[in-house]
Coordinates of C-alpha atoms in Angstrom, one line a residue:
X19 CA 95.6 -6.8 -16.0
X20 CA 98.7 -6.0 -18.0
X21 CA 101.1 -6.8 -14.5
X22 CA 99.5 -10.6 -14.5
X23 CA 99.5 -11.9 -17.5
X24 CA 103.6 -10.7 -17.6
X25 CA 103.9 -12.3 -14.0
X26 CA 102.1 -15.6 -15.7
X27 CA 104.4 -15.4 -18.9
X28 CA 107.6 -15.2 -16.4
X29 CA 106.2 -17.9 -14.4
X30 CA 105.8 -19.7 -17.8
X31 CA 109.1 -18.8 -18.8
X32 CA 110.4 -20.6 -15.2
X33 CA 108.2 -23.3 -15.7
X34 CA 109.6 -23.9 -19.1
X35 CA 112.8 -23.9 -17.9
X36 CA 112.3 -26.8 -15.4
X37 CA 110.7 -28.7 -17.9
X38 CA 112.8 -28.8 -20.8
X39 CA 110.4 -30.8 -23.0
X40 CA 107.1 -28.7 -23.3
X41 CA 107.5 -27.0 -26.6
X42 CA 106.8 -23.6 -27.0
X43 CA 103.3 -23.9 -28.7
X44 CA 102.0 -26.2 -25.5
X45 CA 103.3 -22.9 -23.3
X46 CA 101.8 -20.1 -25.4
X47 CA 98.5 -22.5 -25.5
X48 CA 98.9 -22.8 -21.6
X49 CA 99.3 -18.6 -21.7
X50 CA 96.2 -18.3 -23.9
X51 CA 94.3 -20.5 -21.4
X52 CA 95.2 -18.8 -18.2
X53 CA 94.6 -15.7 -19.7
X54 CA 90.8 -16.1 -20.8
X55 CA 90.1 -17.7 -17.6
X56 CA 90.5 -14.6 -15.7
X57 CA 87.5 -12.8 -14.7
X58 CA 87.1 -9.9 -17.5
X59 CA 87.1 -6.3 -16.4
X60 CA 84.3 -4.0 -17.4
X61 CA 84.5 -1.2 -19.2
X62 CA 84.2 1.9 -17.0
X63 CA 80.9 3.7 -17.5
X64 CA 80.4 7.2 -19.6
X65 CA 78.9 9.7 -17.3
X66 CA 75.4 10.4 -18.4
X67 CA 75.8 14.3 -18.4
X68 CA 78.4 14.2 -20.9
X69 CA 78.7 17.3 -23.1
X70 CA 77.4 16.6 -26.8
X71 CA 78.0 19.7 -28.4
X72 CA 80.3 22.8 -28.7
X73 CA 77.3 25.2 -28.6
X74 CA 76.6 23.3 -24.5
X75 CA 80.2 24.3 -23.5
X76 CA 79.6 27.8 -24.9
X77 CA 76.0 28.5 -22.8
X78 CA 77.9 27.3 -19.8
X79 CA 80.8 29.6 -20.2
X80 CA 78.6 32.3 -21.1
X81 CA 77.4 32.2 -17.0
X82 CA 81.0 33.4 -15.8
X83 CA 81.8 36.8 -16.3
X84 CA 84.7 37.7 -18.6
X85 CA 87.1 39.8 -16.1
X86 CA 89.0 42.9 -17.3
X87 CA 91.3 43.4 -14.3
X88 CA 92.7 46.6 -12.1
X89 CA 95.6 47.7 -14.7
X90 CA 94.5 46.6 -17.6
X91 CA 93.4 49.2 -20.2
X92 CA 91.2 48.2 -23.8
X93 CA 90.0 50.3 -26.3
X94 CA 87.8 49.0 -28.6
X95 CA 84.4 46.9 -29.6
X96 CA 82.9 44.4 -27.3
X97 CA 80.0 42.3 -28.4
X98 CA 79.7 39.4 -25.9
X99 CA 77.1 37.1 -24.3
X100 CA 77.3 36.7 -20.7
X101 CA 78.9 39.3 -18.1
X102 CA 81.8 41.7 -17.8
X103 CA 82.9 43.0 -15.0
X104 CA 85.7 45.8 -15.3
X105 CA 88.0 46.7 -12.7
X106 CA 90.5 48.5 -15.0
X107 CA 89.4 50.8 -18.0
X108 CA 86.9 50.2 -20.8
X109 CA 86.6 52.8 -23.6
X110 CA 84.4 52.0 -26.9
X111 CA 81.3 50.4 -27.7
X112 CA 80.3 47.6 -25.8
X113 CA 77.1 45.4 -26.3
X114 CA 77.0 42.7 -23.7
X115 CA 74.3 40.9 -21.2
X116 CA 75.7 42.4 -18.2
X117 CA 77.7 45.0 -17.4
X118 CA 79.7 45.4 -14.3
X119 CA 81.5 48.4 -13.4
X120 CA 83.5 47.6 -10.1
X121 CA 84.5 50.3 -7.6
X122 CA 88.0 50.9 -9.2
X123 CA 86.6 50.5 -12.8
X124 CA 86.5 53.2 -15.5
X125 CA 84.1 53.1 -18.8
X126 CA 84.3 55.5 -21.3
X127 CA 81.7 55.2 -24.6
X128 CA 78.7 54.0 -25.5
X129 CA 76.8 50.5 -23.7
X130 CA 74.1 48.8 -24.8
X131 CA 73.5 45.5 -22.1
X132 CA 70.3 44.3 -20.1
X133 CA 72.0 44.7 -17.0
X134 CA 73.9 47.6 -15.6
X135 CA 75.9 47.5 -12.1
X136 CA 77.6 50.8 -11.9
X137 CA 80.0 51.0 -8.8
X138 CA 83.0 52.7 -10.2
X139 CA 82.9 55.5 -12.7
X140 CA 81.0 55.8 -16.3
X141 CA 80.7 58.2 -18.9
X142 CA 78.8 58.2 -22.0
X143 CA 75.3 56.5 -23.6
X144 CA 73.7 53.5 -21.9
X145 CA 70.9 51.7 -22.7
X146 CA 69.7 49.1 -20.2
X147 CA 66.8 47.1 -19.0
X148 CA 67.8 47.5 -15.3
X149 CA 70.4 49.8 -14.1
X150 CA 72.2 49.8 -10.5
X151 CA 74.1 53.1 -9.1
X152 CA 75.9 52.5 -5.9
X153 CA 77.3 55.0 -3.5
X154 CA 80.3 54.8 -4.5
X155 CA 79.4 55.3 -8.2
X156 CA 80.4 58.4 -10.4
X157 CA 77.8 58.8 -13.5
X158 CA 78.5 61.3 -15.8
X159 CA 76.1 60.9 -19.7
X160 CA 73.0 59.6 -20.9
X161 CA 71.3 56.1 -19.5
X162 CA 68.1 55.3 -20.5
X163 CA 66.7 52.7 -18.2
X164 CA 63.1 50.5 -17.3
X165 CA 64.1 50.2 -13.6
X166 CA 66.1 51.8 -11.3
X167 CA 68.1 51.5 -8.2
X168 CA 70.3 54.2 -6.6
X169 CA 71.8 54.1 -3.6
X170 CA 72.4 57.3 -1.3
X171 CA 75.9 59.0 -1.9
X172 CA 76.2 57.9 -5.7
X173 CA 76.9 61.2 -7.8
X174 CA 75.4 61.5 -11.4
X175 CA 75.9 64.3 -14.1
X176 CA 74.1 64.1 -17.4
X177 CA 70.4 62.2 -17.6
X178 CA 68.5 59.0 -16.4
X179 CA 65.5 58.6 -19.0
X180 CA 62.8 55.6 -17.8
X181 CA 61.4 54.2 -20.7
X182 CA 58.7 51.8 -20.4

């Protein structure tokens, strides 16, 4: 849009220039006319799922688990909605949704979550609605539970307590 109307101002400006008598007020006129006699363009349409609030952007971010990676090393308090999954070391309290313990993770302390997925090694107090031991899985503390699944190979020292 912005291209034509300076292509139709230099062709005015050239057409000006071959006719030496057309003041400038007739040409600007001529511009003006040209100009609203092009076809308008619409206005490009908001998409209809458009985020309307901060809270939306935070219940979609919730769904992807927060990563603490191979390496990395954090002591401290977690309280978090959503998922963690911990490949490197986690020692303190953590209160999240979901708990993930991958097979070269290490978490040290005291968990409270609804979901536990224990494939690397933990040590202290869980609490948990559902709690997952896989074969490769070292468990060494307390877990009080409401269902359990263990898979063949998984070594655990301390005390699974169901709770209904």
């Amino acid at each position: 849009m912005f291209n034509k109307s300076k292509t139709n101002n230099v062709n005015l400006s050239q057409e000006n220039a071959s006719m030496p008598d057309m003041e400038e007020e007739q040409v600007e006129a001529v511009a003006e006319e040209e100009v609203s006699t092009q076809p308008a363009v619409a206005a490009p349409a908001q998409p209809t799922n458009q985020r309307t609030s901060m809270m939306d952007m935070i219940s979609t971010a919730a769904t992807k688990p927060s990563i603490l990676s191979e390496g990395f090393s954090f002591r401290g308090e977690i309280a978090a909605k959503g998922a963690i999954h911990v490949e490197g070391a986690l020692n303190g309290q953590i209160q999240v949704d979901e708990l993930t313990i991958g097979a070269r993770g290490q978490v040290e302390g005291v968990v409270t979550c609804s979901s536990l997925h224990i494939k690397g090694k933990f040590s202290g107090t869980a609490t948990c609605n559902e709690l997952i031991v896989t074969s490769s899985a070292s468990v060494d503390g307390h877990v009080v539970y409401q269902t359990l699944s263990v898979q063949k190979g998984a070594s655990i020292k301390g005390e699974l307590l169901l709770v209904k």
